[in-house]
CSV table of C-alpha atoms and ligand atoms in Angstrom, one decimal:
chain,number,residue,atom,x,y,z
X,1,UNK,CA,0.0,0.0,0.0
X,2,UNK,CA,3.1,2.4,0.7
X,3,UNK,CA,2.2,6.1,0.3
X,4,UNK,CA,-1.7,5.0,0.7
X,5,UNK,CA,-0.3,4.1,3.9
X,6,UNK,CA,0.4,7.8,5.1
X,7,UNK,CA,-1.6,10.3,3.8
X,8,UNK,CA,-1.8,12.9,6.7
X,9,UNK,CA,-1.6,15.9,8.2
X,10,UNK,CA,1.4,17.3,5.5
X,11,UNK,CA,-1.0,16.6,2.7
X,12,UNK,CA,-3.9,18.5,4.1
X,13,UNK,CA,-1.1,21.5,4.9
X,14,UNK,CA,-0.3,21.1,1.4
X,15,UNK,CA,-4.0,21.9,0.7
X,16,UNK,CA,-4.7,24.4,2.9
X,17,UNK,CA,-1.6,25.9,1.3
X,18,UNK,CA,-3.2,26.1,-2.1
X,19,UNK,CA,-6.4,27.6,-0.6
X,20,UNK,CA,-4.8,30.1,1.4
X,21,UNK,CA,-3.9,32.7,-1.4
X,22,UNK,CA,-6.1,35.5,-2.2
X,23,UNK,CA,-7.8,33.8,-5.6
X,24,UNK,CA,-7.4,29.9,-6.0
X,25,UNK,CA,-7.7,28.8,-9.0
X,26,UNK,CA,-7.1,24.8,-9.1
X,27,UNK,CA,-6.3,24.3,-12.9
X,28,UNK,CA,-2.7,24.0,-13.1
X,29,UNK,CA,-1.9,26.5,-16.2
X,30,UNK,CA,-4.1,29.5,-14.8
X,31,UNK,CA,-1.9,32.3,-14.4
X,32,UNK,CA,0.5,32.4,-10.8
X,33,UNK,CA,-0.1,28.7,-10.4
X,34,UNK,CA,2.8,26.8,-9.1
X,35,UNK,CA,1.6,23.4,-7.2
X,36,UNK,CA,2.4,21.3,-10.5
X,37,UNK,CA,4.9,23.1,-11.0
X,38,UNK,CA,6.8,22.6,-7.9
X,39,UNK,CA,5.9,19.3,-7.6
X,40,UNK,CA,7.5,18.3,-11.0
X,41,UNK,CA,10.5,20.3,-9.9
X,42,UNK,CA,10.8,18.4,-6.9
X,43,UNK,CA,10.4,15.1,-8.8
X,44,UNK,CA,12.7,15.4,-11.3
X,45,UNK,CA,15.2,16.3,-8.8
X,46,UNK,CA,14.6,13.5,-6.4
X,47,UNK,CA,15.2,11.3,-9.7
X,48,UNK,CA,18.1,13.1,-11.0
X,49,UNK,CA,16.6,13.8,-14.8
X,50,UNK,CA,16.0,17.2,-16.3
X,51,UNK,CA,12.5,16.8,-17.0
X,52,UNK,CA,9.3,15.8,-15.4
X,53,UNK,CA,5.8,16.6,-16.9
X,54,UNK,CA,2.8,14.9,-14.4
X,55,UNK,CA,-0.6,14.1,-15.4
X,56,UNK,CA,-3.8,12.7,-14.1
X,57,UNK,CA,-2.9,8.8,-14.0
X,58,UNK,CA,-0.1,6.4,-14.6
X,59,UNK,CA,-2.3,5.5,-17.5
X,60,UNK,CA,-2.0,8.5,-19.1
X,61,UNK,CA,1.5,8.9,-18.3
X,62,UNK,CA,2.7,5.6,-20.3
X,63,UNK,CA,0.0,7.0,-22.9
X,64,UNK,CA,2.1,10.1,-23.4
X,65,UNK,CA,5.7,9.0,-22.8
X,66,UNK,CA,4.9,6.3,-25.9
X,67,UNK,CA,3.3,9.2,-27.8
X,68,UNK,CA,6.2,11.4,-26.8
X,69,UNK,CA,9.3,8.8,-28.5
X,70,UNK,CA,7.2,8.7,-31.2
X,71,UNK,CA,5.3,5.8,-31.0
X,72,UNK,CA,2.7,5.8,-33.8
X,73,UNK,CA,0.6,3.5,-36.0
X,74,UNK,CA,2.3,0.0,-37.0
X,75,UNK,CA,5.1,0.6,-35.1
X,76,UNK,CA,5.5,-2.6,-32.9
X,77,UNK,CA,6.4,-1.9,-29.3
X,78,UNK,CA,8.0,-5.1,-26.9
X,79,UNK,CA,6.6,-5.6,-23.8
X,80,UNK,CA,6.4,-8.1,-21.1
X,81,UNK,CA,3.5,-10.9,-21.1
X,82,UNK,CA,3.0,-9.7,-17.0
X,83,UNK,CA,2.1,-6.3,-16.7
X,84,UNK,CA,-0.8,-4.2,-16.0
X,85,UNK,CA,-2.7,-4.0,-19.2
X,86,UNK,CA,-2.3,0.1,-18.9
X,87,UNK,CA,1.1,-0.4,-21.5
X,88,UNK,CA,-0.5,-2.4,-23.8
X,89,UNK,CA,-3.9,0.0,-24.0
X,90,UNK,CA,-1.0,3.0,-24.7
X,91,UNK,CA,0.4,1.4,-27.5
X,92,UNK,CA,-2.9,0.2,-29.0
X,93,UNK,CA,-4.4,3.7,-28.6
X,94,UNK,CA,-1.9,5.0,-30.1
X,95,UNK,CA,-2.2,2.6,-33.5
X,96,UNK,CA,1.1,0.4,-32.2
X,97,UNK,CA,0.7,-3.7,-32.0
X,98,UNK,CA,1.8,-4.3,-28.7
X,99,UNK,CA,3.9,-7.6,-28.8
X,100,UNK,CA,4.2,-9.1,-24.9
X,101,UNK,CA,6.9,-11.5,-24.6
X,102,UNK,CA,7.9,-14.2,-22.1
X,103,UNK,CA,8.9,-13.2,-18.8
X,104,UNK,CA,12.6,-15.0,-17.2
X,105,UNK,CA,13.1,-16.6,-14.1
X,106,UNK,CA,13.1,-12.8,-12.4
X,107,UNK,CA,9.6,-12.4,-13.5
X,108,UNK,CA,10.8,-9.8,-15.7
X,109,UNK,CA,11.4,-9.3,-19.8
X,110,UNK,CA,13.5,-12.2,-20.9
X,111,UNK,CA,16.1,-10.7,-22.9
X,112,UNK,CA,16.8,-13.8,-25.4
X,113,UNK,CA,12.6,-13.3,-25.9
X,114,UNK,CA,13.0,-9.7,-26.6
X,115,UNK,CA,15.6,-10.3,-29.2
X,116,UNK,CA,13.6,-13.3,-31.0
X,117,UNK,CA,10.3,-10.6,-31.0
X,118,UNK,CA,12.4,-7.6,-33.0
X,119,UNK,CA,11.3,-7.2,-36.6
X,120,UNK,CA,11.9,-4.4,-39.2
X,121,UNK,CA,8.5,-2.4,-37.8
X,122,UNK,CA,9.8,-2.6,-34.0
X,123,UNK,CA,10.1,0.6,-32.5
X,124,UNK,CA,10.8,0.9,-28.8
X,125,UNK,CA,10.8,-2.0,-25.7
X,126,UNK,CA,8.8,-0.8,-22.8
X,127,UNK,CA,10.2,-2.3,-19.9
X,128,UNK,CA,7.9,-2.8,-17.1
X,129,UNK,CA,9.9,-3.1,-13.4
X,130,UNK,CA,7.8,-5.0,-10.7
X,131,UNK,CA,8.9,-3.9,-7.7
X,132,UNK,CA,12.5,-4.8,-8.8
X,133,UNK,CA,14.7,-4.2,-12.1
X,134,UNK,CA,14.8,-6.6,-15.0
X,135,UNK,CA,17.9,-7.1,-16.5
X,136,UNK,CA,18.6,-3.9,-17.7
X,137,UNK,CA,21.9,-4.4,-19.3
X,138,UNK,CA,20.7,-6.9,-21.9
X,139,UNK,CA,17.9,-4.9,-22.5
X,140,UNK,CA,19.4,-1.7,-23.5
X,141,UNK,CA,22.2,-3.1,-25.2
X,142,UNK,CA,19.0,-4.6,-27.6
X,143,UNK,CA,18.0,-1.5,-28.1
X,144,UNK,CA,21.2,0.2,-29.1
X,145,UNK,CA,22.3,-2.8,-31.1
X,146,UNK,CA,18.7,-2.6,-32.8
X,147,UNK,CA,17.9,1.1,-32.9
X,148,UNK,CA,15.4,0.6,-31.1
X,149,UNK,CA,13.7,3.0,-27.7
X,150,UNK,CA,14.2,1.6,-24.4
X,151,UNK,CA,10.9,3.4,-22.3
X,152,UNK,CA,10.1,1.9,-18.7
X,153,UNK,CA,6.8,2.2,-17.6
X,154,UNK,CA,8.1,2.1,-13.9
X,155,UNK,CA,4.7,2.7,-12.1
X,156,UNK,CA,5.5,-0.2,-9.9
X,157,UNK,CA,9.1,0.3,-8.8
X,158,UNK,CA,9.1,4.3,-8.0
X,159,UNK,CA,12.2,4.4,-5.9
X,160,UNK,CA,13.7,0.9,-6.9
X,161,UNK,CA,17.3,1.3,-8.6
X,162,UNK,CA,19.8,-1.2,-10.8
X,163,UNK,CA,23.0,-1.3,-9.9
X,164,UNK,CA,23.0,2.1,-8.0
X,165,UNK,CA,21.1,4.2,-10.7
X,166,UNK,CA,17.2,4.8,-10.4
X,167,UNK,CA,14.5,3.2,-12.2
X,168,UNK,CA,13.0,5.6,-14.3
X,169,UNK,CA,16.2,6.8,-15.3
X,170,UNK,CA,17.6,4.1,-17.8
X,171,UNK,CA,15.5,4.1,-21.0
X,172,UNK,CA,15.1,7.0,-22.9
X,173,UNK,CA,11.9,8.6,-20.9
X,174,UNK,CA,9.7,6.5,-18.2
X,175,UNK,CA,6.3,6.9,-16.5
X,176,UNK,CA,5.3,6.1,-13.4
X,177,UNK,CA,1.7,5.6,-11.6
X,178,UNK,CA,0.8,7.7,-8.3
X,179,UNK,CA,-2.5,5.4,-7.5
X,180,UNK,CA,-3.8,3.4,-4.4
X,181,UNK,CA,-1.2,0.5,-4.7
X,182,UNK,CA,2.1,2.2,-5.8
X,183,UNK,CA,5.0,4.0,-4.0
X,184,UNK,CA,3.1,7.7,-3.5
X,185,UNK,CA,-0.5,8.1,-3.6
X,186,UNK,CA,-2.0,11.7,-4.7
X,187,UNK,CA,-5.3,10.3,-5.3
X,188,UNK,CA,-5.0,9.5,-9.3
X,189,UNK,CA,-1.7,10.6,-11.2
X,190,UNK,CA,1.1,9.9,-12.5
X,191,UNK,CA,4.4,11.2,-14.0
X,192,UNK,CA,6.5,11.3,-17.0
X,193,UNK,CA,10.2,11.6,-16.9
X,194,UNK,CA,13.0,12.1,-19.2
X,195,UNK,CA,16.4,14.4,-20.2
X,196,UNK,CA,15.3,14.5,-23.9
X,197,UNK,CA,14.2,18.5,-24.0
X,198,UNK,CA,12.0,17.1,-27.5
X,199,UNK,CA,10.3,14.0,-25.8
X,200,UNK,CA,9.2,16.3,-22.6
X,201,UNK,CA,8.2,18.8,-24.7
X,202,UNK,CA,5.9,16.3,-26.6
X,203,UNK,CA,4.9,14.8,-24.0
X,204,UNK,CA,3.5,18.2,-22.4
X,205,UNK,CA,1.6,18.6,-25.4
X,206,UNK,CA,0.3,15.2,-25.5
X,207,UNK,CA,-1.3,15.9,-22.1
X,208,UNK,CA,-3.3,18.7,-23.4
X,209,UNK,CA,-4.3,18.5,-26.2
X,210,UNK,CA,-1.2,19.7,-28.2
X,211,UNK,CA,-1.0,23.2,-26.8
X,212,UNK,CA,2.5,23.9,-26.9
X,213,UNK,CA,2.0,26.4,-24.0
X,214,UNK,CA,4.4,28.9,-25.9
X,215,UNK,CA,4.9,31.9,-22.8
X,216,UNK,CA,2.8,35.1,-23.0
X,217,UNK,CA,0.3,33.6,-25.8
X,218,UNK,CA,-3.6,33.5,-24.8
X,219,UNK,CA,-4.9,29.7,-24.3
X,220,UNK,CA,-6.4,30.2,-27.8
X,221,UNK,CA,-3.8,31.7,-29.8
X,222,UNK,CA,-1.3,28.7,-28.5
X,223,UNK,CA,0.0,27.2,-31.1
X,224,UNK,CA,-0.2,23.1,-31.9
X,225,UNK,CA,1.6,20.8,-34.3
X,226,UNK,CA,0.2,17.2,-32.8
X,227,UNK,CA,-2.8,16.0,-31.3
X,228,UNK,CA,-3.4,15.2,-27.7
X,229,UNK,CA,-5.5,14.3,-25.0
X,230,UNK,CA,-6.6,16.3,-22.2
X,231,UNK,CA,-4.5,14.9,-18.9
X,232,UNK,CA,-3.7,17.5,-16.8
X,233,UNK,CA,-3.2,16.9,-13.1
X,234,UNK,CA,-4.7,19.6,-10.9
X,235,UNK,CA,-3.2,21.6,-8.6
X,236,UNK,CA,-5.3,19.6,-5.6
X,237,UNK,CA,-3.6,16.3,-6.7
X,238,UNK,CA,0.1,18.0,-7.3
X,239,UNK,CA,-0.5,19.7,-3.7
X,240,UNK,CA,-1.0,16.2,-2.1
X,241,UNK,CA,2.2,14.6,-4.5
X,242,UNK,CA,4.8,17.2,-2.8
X,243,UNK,CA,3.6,16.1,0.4
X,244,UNK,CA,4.1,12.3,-0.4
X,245,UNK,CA,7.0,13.0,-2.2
X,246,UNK,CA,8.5,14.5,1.1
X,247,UNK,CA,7.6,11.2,2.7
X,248,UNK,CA,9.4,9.1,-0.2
X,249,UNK,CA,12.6,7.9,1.9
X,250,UNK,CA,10.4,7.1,4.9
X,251,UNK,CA,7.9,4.7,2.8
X,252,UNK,CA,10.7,3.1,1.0
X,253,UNK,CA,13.3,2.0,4.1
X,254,UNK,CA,10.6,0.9,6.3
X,255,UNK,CA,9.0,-1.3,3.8
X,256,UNK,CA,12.8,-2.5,2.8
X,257,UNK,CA,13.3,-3.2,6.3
X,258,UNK,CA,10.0,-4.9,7.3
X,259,UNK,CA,10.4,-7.2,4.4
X,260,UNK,CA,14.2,-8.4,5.3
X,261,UNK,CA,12.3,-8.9,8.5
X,262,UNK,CA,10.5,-11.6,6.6
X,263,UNK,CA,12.1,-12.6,4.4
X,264,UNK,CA,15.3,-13.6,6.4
X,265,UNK,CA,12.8,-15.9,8.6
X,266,UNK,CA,11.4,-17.7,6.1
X,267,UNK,CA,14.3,-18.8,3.0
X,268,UNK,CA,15.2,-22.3,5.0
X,269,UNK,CA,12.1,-23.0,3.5
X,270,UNK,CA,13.0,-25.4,0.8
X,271,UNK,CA,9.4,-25.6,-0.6
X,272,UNK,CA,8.8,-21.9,-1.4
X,273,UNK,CA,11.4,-20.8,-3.8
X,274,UNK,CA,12.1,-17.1,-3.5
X,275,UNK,CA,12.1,-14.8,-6.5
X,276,UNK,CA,15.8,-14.3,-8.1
X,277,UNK,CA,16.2,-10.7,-9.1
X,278,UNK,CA,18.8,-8.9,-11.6
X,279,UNK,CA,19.5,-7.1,-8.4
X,280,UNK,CA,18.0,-7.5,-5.5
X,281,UNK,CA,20.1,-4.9,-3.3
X,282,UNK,CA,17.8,-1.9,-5.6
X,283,UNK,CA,14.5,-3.8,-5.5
X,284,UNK,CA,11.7,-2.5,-3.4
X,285,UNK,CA,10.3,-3.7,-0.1
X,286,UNK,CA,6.7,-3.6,-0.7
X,287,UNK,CA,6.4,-7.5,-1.8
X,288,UNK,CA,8.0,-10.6,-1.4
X,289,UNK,CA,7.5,-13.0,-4.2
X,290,UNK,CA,8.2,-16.8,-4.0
X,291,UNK,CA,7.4,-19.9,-6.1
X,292,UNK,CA,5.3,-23.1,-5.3
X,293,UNK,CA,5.3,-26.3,-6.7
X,294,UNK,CA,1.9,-25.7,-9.3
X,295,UNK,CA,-1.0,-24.1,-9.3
X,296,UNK,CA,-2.8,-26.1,-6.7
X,297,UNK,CA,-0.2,-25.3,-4.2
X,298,UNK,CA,-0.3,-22.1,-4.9
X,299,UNK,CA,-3.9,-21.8,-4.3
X,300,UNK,CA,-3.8,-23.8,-1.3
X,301,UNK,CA,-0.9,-21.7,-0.1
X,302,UNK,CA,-3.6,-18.5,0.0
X,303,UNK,CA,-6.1,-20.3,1.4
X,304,UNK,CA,-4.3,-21.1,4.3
X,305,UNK,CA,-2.9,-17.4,4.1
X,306,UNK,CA,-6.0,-15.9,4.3
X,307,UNK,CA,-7.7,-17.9,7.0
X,308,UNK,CA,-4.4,-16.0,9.0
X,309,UNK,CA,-5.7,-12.7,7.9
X,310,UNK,CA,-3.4,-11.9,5.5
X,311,UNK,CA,-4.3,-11.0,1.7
X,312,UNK,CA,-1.8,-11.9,-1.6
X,313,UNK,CA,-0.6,-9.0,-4.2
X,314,UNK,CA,-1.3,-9.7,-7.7
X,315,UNK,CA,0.1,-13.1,-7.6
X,316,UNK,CA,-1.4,-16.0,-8.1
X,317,UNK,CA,-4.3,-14.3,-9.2
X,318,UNK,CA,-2.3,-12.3,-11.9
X,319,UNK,CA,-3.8,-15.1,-14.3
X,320,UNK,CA,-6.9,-13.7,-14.2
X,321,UNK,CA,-5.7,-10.3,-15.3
X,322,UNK,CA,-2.1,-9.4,-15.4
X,323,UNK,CA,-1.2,-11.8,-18.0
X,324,UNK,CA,-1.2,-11.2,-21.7
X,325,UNK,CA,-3.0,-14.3,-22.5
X,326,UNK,CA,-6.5,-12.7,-21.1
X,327,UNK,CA,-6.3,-9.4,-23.4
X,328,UNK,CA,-8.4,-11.4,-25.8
X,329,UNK,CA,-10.5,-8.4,-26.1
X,330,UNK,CA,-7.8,-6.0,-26.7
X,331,UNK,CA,-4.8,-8.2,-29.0
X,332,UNK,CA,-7.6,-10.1,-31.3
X,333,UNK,CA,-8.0,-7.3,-33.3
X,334,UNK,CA,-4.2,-7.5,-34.6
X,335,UNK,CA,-3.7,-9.8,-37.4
X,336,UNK,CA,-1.0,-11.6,-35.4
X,337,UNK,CA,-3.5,-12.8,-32.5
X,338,UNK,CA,-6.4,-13.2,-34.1
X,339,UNK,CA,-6.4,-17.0,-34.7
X,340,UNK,CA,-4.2,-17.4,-32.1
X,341,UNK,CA,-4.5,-19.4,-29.2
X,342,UNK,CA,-3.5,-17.1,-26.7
X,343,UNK,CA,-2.6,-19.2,-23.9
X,344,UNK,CA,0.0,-21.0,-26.4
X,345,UNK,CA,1.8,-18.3,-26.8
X,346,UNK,CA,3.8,-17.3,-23.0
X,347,UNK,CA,3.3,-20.6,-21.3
X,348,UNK,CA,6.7,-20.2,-19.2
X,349,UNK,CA,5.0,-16.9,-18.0
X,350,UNK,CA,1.3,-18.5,-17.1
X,351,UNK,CA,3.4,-21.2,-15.3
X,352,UNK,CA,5.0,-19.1,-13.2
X,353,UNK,CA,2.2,-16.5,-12.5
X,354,UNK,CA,0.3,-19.3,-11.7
X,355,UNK,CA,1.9,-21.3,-9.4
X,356,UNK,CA,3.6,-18.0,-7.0
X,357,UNK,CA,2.4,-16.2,-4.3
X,358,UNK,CA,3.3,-12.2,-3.8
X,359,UNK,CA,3.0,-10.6,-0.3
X,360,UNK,CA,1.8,-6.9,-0.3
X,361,UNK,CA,4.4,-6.1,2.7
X,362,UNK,CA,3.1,-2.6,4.1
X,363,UNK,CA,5.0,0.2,5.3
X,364,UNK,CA,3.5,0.1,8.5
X,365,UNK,CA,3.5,-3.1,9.9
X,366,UNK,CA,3.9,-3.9,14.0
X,367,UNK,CA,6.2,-6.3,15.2
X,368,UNK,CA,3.3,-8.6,16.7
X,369,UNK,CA,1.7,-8.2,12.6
X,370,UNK,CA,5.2,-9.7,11.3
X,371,UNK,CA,5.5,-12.3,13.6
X,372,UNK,CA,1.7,-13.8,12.9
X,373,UNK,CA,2.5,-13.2,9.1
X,374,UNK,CA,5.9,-15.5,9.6
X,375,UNK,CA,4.2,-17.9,11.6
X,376,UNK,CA,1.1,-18.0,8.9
X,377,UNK,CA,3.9,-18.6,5.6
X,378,UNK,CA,5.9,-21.1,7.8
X,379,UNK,CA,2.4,-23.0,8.7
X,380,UNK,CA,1.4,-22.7,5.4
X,381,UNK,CA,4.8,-24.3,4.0
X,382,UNK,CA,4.3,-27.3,6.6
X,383,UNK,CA,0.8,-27.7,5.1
X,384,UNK,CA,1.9,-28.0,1.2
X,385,UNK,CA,4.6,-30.5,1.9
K,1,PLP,C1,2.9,-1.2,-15.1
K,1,PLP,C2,1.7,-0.3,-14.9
K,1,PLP,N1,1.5,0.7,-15.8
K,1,PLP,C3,0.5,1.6,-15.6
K,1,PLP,C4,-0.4,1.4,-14.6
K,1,PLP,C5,-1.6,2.3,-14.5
K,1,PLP,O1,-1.6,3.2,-13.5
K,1,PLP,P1,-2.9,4.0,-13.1
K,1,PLP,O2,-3.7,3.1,-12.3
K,1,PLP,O3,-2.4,5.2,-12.3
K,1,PLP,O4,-3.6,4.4,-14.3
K,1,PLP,C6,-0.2,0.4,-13.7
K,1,PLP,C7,-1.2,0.3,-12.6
K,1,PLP,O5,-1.2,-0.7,-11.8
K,1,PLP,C8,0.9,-0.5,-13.8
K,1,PLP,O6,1.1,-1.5,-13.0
C-alpha cells in the first residue's frame, strides 16, 4: 500500500496551502499557479533527470511517454507478457501492435525473448519493473544494437534502482503511476520523466491536447503541431504529490526493512522458492514473491494465508488479469493474434504467474503483525509439503 499508507496531516497543509492565497484557482496553467509546477521540480530532482511533466494517472502517463518517442501506428512496441494492461492499452491507442513477450526466471522481460520478437517495424521495448529491475543491461544493449527505444513504464518500482542508478532513469523517458497500490499516492496521477528537451516537450503537449503552452500567448492563440488528449493533473492532486514525495525515503526503508524482516525468517524454506532478481540490493520492499510447486499449491498456499488474515498481491491471481493471454479483447483485433491461441503463446510466463504467491508487505506493519505473518507462511509451508 506504501504512500496510501500515510496520507496525513502534511497533505492536508499542502492543501490548505493552495487555498490560502487570495484567488485559487485549481487548474494548473491559470496564471501564478505553481503546485504542479513545484511538484515536478521536486520530482525530477529526487530522480536526477531534467525533466518531469505529471498528469492525471499512470495511464496517461505511459500513454504520453509512448506518444512522446514517437510511438505511432504500425510501429510494434515489446513488452512483457505480465504487466498491468495500462502499456498495452497506450500502445494500442496509439495505432502500435503491442507484442508481450515471455517473462525470465526474475519475473521480468526475458532478454533472449526480446531479441527473437524484434522485426523491421519494431520501434521501442517498454520495460515494465515489478517492484525490482529486470535485467537492464541486456535490455538496452537490444535497443542500441537494434535502434530501437528503451521506455520503462516504472509505475510499480518508483524508488527501486539497478546497480546504484534509479529506475525511471535508464530508457530514454519513463512513466510512473501515483494510484492506491504504488509507492506515493495523490489520489490519481502519474508522471513522465526524461532528459530528452523534445520528448518532454511532446509529451506536455500530448497531455493537453497539443498546446504547446508557448509563454505570454492566450490559451487560444497557443499554437499546436500534434494531437493530444486532455490529462492534466490539478493543482489539488500535485499539492497532495509534494507532500508524499517529502515522505518518499520514509515509505521506501521501512518497507525495505519490514520485508528483510520476513524474508530472512522464512528462506530455509525449501518448498517456497524465493524470486531471483537482476538485483535484489535496488528492489523495493513492498512484496515478497516466491514460487510453489503448481498451481494447486499455490492456491492452497492463500487459502491457508488468508484464514491467518493476510491477503496476496497480484500473484497468483495475476492469471486472471495481469497476464497477456487474457487481453483477448484488446490483441484479437491485430492480425497476429487473431487466430491465435493465446494461452499458447507465453506458457513459461502462465506457469510461473500461476503457481507464485506475492506478499503486499506494508510500510506500516507492528512487530506482533510480522510475527503472525511468519508464523502464517511457515504453517502454510508445513501444510503444502
Ligand atoms: C505497469 C503499470 N503501468 C500503468 C499502470 C496504470 O496506473 P494508473 O492506475 O495510475 O492508471 C499500472 C497500474 O497498476 C501499472 O502497473
Amino acid at each position: 500500500m506504501a504512500g496510501a499508507e500515510l496520507i496525513g496531516r502534511e497533505e492536508l497543509a499542502e492543501i490548505q496551502d493552495l487555498f490560502s492565497r487570495e484567488k485559487t484557482t485549481l487548474y494548473r496553467y491559470a496564471p501564478g499557479n505553481y503546485k504542479a509546477r513545484e511538484f515536478e521540480e521536486k520530482f525530477a530532482s529526487y530522480m536526477g533527470v531534467k525533466y518531469a511533466h505529471a498528469v492525471s494517472s499512470g495511464t496517461a502517463a505511459i500513454h504520453c511517454a509512448l506518444a512522446g518517442a514517437g510511438v505511432g501506428p504500425g510501429d510494434e512496441v515489446i513488452t512483457t507478457a505480465w504487466t498491468f494492461i495500462a502499456p498495452v492499452e497506450a500502445a494500442a491507442a496509439l495505432g502500435a501492435v503491442p507484442v508481450p513477450v515471455e517473462i525470465d526466471e526474475t519475473y521480468h522481460l526475458d532478454p533472449n525473448e526480446v531479441e527473437k520478437a524484434i522485426t523491421p517495424k519494431t520501434k521501442a521495448i517498454v520495460a515494465i519493473p515489478m517492484w525490482a529491475s529486470p535485467k537492464m543491461d541486456e535490455i538496452k544493449a537490444i535497443c542500441d544494437r537494434h535502434g530501437l527505444i528503451l521506455i520503462e513504464d516504472a509505475a510499480q518500482a518508483l524508488g527501486a534502482t539497478y546497480k546504484g542508478k534509479k529506475l525511471g532513469t535508464i530508457g530514454k523517458v519513463a512513466s510512473f503511476s501515483f494510484d492506491a497500490g504504488k509507492t506515493l499516492h495523490v489520489g490519481e496521477g502519474g508522471i513522465i520523466v526524461t532528459d530528452d528537451k523534445d520528448i518532454y516537450d511532446r509529451v506536455a503537449e500530448f497531455s493537453d491536447h497539443g498546446h504547446m503552452h508557448v509563454p505570454g500567448l492566450p490559451r487560444g492563440k497557443d499554437p499546436r503541431r500534434a494531437k493530444g488528449l486532455n490529462y492534466r493533473l490539478s493543482e489539488v492532486t500535485a499539492a497532495i504529490g509534494i507532500a508524499q514525495l517529502g515522505k518518499i525515503d520514509y515509505i521506501l526503508s521501512k518497507a525495505r526493512e519490514n520485508k528483510y524482516r520476513i524474508k530472512d525468517r522464512i528462506s530455509h524454506l525449501d518448498n517456497l522458492a524465493m524470486r531471483p532478481f537482476a538485483d535484489e540490493a535496488g528492489a523495493q520492499g513492498d512484496t515478497l514473491i516466491f514460487k510453489l510447486r503448481d498451481r494447486q499449491t499455490a492456491l492452497q498456499f492463500e487459502a491457508h494465508l488468508t484464514e491467518h488474515g493476510f491477503g496476496t498481491k497480484i500473484l497468483p491471481e495475476a492469471i486472471d488479469w495481469h497476464y497477456a493471454a487474457i487481453w483477448g479483447h484488446l490483441l484479437k483485433a491485430y492480425d497476429r493474434y487473431r487466430d491465435a491461441k493465446l494461452e499458447e503463446l507465453w506458457p513459461r510466463t502462465g506457469e510461473l504467474l500461476q503457481s507464485s504467491i506475492c506478499l503486499n508487505i506494508p510500510v506500516l506493519m507492528d512487530d506482533a503483525t510480522i510475527e503472525r505473518l511468519v508464523a502464517a507462511i511457515i504453517s502454510g509451508s508445513e501444510k503444502i509439503g
